[in-house]
Short mmCIF file of C-alpha atoms in Angstrom, two decimals:
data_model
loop_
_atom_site.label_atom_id
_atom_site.label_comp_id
_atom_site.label_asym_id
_atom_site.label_seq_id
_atom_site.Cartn_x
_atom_site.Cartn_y
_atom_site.Cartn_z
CA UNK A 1 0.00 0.00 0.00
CA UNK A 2 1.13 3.40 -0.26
CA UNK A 3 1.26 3.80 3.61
CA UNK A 4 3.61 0.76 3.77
CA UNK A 5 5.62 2.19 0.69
CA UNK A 6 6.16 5.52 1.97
CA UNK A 7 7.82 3.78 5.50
CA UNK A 8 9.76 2.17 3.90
CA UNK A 9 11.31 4.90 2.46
CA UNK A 10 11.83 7.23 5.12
CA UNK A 11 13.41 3.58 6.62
CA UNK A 12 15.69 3.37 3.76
CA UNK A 13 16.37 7.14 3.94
CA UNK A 14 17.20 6.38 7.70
CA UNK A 15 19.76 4.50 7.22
CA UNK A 16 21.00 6.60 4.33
CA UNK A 17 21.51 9.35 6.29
CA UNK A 18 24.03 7.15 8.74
CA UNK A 19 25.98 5.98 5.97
CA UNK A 20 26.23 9.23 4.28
CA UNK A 21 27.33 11.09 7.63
CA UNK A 22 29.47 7.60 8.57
CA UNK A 23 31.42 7.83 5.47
CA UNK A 24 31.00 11.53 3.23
CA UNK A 25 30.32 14.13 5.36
CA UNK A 26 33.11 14.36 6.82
CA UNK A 27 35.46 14.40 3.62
CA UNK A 28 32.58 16.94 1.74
CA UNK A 29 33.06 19.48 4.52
CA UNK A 30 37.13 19.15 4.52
CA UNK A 31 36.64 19.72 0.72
CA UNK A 32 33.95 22.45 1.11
CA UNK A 33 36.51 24.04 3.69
CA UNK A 34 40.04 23.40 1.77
CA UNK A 35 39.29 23.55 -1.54
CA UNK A 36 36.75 25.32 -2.33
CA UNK A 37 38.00 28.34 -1.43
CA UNK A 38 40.69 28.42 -3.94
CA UNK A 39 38.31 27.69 -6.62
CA UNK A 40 35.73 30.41 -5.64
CA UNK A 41 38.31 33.27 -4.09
CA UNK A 42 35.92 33.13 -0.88
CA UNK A 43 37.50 32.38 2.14
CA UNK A 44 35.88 33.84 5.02
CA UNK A 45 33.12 30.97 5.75
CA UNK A 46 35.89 28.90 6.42
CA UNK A 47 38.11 31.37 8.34
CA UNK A 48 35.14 31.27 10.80
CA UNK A 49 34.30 28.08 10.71
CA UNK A 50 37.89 26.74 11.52
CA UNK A 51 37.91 29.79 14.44
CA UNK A 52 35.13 27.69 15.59
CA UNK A 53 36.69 24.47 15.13
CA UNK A 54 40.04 25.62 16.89
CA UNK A 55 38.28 26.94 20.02
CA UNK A 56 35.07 24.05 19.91
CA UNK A 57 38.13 20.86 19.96
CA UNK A 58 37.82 19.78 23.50
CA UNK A 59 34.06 19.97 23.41
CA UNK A 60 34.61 15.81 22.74
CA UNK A 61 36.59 15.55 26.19
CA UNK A 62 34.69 17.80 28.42
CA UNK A 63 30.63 16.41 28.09
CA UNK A 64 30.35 17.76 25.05
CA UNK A 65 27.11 19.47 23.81
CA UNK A 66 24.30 21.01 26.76
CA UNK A 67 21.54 18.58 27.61
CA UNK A 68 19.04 20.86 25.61
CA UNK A 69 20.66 20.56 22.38
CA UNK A 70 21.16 16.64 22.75
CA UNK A 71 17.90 16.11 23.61
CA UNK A 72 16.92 18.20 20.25
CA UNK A 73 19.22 16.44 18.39
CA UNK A 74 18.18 13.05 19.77
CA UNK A 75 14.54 12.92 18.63
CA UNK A 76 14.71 14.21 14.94
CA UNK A 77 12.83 11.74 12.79
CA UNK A 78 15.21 10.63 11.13
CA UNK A 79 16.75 8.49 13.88
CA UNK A 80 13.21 6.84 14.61
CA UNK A 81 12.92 6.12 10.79
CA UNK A 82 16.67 4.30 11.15
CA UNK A 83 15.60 2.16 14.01
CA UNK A 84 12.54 1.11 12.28
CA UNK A 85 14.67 0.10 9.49
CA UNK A 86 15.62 -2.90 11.10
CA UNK A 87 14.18 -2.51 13.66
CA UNK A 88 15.91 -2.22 16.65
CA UNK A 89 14.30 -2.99 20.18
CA UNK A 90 15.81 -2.67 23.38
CA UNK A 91 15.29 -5.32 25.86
CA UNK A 92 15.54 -4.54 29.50
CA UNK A 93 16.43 -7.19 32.15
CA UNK A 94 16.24 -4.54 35.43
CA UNK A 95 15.98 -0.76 36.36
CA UNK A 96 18.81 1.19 36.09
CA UNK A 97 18.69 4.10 39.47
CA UNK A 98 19.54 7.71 37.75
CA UNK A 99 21.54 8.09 41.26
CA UNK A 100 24.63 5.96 40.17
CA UNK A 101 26.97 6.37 36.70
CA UNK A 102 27.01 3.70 34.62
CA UNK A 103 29.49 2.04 32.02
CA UNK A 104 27.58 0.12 28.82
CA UNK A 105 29.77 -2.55 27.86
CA UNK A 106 28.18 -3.32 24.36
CA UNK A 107 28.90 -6.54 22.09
CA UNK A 108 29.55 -7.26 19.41
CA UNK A 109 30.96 -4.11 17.22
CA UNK A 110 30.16 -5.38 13.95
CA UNK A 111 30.41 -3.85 10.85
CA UNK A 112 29.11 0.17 12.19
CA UNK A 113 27.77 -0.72 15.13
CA UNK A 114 23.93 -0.09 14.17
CA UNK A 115 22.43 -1.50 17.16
CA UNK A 116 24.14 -0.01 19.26
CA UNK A 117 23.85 3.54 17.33
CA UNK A 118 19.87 3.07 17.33
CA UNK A 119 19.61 2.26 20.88
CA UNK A 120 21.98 4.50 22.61
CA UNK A 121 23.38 6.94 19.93
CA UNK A 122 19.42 8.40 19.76
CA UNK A 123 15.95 8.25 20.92
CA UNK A 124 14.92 5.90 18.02
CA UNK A 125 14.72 3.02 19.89
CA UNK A 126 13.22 5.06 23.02
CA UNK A 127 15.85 4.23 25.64
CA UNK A 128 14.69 7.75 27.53
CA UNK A 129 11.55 6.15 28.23
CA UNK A 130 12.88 2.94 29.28
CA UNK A 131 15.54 3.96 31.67
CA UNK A 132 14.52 7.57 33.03
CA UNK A 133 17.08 9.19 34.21
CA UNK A 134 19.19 7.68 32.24
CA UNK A 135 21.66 9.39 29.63
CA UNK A 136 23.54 7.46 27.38
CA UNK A 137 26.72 8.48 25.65
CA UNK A 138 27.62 7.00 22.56
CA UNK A 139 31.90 6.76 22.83
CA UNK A 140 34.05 7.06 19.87
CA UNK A 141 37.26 7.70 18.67
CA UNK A 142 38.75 11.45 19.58
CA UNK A 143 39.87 11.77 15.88
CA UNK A 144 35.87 11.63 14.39
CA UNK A 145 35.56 14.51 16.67
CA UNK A 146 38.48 16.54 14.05
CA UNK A 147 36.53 15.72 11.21
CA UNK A 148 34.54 18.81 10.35
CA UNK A 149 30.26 18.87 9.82
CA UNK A 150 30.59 15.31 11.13
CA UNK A 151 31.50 16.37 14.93
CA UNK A 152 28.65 18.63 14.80
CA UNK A 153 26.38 15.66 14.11
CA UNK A 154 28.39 13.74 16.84
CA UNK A 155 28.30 15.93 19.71
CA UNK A 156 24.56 17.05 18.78
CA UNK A 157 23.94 13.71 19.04
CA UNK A 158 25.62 13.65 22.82
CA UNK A 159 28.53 11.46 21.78
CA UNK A 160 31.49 12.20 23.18
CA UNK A 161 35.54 11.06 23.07
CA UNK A 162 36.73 7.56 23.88
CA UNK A 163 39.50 9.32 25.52
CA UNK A 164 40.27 8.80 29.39
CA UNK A 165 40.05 12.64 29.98
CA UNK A 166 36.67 12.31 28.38
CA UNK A 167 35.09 9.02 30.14
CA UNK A 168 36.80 10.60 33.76
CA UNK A 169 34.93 13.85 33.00
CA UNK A 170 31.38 12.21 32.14
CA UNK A 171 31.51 9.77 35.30
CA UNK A 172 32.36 12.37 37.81
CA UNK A 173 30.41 15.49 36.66
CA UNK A 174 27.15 14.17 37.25
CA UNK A 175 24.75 11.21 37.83
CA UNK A 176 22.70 9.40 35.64
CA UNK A 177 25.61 9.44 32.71
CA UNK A 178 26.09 6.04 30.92
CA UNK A 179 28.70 5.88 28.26
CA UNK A 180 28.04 3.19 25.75
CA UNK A 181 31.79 1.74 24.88
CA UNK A 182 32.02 -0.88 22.14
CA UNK A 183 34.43 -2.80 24.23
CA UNK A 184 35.98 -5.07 21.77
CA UNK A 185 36.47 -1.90 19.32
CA UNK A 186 37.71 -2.74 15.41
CA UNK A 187 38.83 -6.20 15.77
CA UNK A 188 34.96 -7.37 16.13
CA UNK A 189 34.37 -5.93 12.98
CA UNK A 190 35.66 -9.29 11.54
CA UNK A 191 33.19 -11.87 12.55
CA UNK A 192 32.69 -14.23 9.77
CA UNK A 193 32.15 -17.52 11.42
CA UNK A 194 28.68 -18.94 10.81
CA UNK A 195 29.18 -20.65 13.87
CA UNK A 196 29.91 -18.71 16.62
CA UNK A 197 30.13 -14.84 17.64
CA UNK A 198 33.68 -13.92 19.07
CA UNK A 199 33.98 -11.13 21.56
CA UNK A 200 37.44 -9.35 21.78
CA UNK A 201 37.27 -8.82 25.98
CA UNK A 202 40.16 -10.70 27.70
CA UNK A 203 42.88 -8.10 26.71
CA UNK A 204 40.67 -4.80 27.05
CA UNK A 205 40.82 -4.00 30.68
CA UNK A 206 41.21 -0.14 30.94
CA UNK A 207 37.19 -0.07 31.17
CA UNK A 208 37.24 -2.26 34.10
CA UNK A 209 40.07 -0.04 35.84
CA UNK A 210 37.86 3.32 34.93
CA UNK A 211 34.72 1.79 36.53
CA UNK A 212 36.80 0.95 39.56
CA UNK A 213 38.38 4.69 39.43
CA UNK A 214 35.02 6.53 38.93
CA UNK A 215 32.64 4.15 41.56
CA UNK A 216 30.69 3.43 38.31
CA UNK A 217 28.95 0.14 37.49
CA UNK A 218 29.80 -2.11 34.32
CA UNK A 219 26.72 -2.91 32.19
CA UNK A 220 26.55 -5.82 29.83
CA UNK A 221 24.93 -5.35 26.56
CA UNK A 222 24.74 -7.24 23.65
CA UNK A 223 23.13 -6.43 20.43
CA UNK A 224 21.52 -9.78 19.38
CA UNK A 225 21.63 -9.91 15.15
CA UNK A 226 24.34 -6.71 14.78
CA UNK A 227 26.57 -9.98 13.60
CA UNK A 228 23.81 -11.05 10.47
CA UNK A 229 23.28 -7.69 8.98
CA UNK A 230 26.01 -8.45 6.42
CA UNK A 231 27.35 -11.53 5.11
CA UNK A 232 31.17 -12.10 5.14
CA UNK A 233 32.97 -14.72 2.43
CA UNK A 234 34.81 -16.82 6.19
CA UNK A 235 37.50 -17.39 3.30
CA UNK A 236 38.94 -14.50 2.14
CA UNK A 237 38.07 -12.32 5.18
CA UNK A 238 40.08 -14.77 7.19
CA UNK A 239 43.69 -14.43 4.66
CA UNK A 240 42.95 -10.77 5.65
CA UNK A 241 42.63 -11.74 9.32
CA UNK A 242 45.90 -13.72 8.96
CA UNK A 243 47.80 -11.44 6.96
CA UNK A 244 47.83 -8.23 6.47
CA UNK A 245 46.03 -6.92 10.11
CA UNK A 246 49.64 -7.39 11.80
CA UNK A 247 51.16 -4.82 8.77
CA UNK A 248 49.05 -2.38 8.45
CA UNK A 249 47.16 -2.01 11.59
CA UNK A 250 43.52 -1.77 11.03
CA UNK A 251 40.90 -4.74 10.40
CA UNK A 252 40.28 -4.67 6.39
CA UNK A 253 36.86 -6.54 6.28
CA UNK A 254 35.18 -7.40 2.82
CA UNK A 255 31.32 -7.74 3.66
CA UNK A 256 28.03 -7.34 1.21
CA UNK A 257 24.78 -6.14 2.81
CA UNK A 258 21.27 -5.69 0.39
CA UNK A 259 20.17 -2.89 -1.94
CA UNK A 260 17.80 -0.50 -1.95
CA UNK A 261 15.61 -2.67 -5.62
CA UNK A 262 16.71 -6.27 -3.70
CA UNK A 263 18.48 -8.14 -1.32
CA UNK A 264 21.18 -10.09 -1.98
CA UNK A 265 24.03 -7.65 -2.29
CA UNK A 266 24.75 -3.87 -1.55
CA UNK A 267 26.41 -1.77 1.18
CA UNK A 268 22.81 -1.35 3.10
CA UNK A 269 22.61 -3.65 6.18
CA UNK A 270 19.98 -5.82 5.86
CA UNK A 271 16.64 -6.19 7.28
CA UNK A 272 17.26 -8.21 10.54
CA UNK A 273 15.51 -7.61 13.55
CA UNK A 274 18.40 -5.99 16.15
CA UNK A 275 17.50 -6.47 20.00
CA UNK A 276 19.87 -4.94 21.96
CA UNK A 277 19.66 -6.82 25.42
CA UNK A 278 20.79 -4.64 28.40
CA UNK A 279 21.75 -6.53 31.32
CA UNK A 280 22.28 -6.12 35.19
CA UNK A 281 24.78 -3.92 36.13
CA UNK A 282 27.78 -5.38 38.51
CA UNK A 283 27.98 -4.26 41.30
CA UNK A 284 31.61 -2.53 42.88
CA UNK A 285 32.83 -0.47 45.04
CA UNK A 286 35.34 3.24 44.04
CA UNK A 287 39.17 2.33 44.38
CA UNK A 288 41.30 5.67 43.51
CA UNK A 289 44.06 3.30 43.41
CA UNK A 290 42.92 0.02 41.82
CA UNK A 291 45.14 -2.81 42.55
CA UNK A 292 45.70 -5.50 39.49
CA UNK A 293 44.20 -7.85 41.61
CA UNK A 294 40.90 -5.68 41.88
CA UNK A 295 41.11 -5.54 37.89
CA UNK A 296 41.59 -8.83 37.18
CA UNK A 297 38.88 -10.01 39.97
CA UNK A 298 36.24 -7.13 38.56
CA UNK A 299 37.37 -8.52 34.91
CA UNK A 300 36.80 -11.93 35.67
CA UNK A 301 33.20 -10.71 36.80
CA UNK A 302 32.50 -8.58 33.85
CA UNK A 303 33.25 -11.92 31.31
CA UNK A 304 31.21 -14.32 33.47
CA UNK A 305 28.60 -12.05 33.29
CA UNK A 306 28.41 -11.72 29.79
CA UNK A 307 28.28 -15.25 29.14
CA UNK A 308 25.46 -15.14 31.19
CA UNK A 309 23.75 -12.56 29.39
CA UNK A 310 24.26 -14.15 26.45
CA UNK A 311 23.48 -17.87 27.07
CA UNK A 312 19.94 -16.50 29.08
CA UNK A 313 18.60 -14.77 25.80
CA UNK A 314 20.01 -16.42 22.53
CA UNK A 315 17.47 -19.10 22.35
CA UNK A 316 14.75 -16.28 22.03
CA UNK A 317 16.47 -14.34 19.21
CA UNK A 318 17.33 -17.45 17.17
CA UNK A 319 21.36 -17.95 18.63
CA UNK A 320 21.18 -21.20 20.11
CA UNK A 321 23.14 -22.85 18.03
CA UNK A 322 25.89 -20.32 17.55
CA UNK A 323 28.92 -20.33 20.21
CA UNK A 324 30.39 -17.51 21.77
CA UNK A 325 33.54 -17.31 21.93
CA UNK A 326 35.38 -14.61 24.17
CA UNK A 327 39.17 -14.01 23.49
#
């Protein structure tokens, strides 16, 4: 029907719109900023706009953007569209008290981390409403904050740098704050086994040691179906695993999604329900001087209770025959 039609492509338009700012904006505005000027002789737009730039840089490391303008941000249409693309639901296992900071510990990256971005990067999956009080913090890398038109987009949106200025500043300011880390970072982008999901956790331990630091609590969440939104040939993405990560430093992953006309190949994720299970936070106590002991014991914790989380709710989202594998 036309109803139907016309969801589906504000959906697709959704989704659009993260790819395009993922991937263009932020080359089109170094363009628009660079080059342009020498082609058009007009230079003040981006005298001021890299004034603004210069003296807007730590906005990533110091909470970035005012709660009004987030919550603006947060609710445009667009981000509700995106959700609904998939769609993404978040499932929640307990209440989460506005009086304490928390740390969301979210699994697995995959290939842009949509569930994730749906749930806690916006208000399209309604996470306001289902833990009030609550403010997530989507966490990225400080350089995405450098790139211009796309920080704008970023800290409008509330996320803020991955860096340990940064998560100190959000967990001490204030309560109620929970940044959402993807814990396992790049190397999860590469998860090609049919088989089994594997979690990159046992080396990353500076999230543990801020939690400790700050009093805050670690919160398991894992975004059941992130992994199926694009297929990945095990074959050749595994020579790439094998080869060529150890020399040039970053995860090269070859991946095909669906198209906008059908749905067998393309650089769209596909259509694949995304719940993004929230689990119980663990409980600790503030060390200003954690001990490695008290990281590895709090670590320890963290890993059991993912496994937990994970082996209580894959049966209901059609996992229970895939392994996870933490390493």
């Amino acid at each position: 029907t036309q109803t139907k039609l016309l969801d589906t492509f504000y959906q697709h338009l959704g989704v659009t719109f993260f790819s395009v700012v993922f991937l263009i904006v932020g080359p089109t505005c170094l363009f628009l900023i660079f080059v342009l000027p020498f082609l058009t002789e007009v230079w003040w737009p981006s005298l001021l706009y890299m004034t603004w730039w210069l003296w807007d840089l730590q906005a990533c490391n110091t909470g970035g953007r005012s709660d009004s303008v987030t919550r603006w941000v947060r609710k445009w249409p667009i981000f509700k569209h995106y959700a609904d693309y998939f769609p993404i639901k978040i499932v929640k296992t307990c209440d989460l008290p506005p009086e304490k900071n928390y740390i969301f510990c979210c699994h697995p990256h995959g290939v842009l981390c949509y569930g994730v971005v749906g749930a806690m990067g916006s208000e399209g999956a309604n996470v306001s409403e289902i833990f009030p009080g609550i403010k997530p913090k989507l966490i990225t890398l400080e350089g995405s904050f450098w790139m211009p038109g796309m920080r704008e987009l970023l800290l409008g949106a509330g996320a803020c740098s991955s860096s340990k200025a940064s998560l100190h500043h959000l967990l001490t300011k204030e309560k109620g704050v929970a940044p959402a880390l993807m814990v396992g970072g790049l190397p999860e982008i590469s998860n090609y086994h049919e088989d089994k999901i594997v979690l990159v956790i046992k080396k990353r331990k500076g999230f543990v040691k801020l939690a400790l630091e700050t009093g805050s609590q670690l919160v398991p969440v894992f975004s059941f179906g992130e992994k199926e939104l694009f297929f990945q040939p095990a074959g050749y993405n595994s020579f790439l695993e094998k080869h060529l990560v150890s020399k040039i430093g970053f995860y090269p992953v070859a991946f095909s999604g669906r198209g906008y006309a059908q749905n067998w190949f393309g650089i769209l994720p596909k259509k694949q329900p995304i719940h993004v299970v929230v689990g119980e936070p663990i409980q600790s106590s503030k060390i200003d001087a954690p001990s490695h002991q008290d990281i590895e014991s709090l670590h320890e914790r963290y890993i059991e209770e993912v496994e937990k989380l994970y082996n209580a709710h894959k049966a209901s989202y059609g996992c229970e025959n895939i392994q996870l594998e933490i390493i």
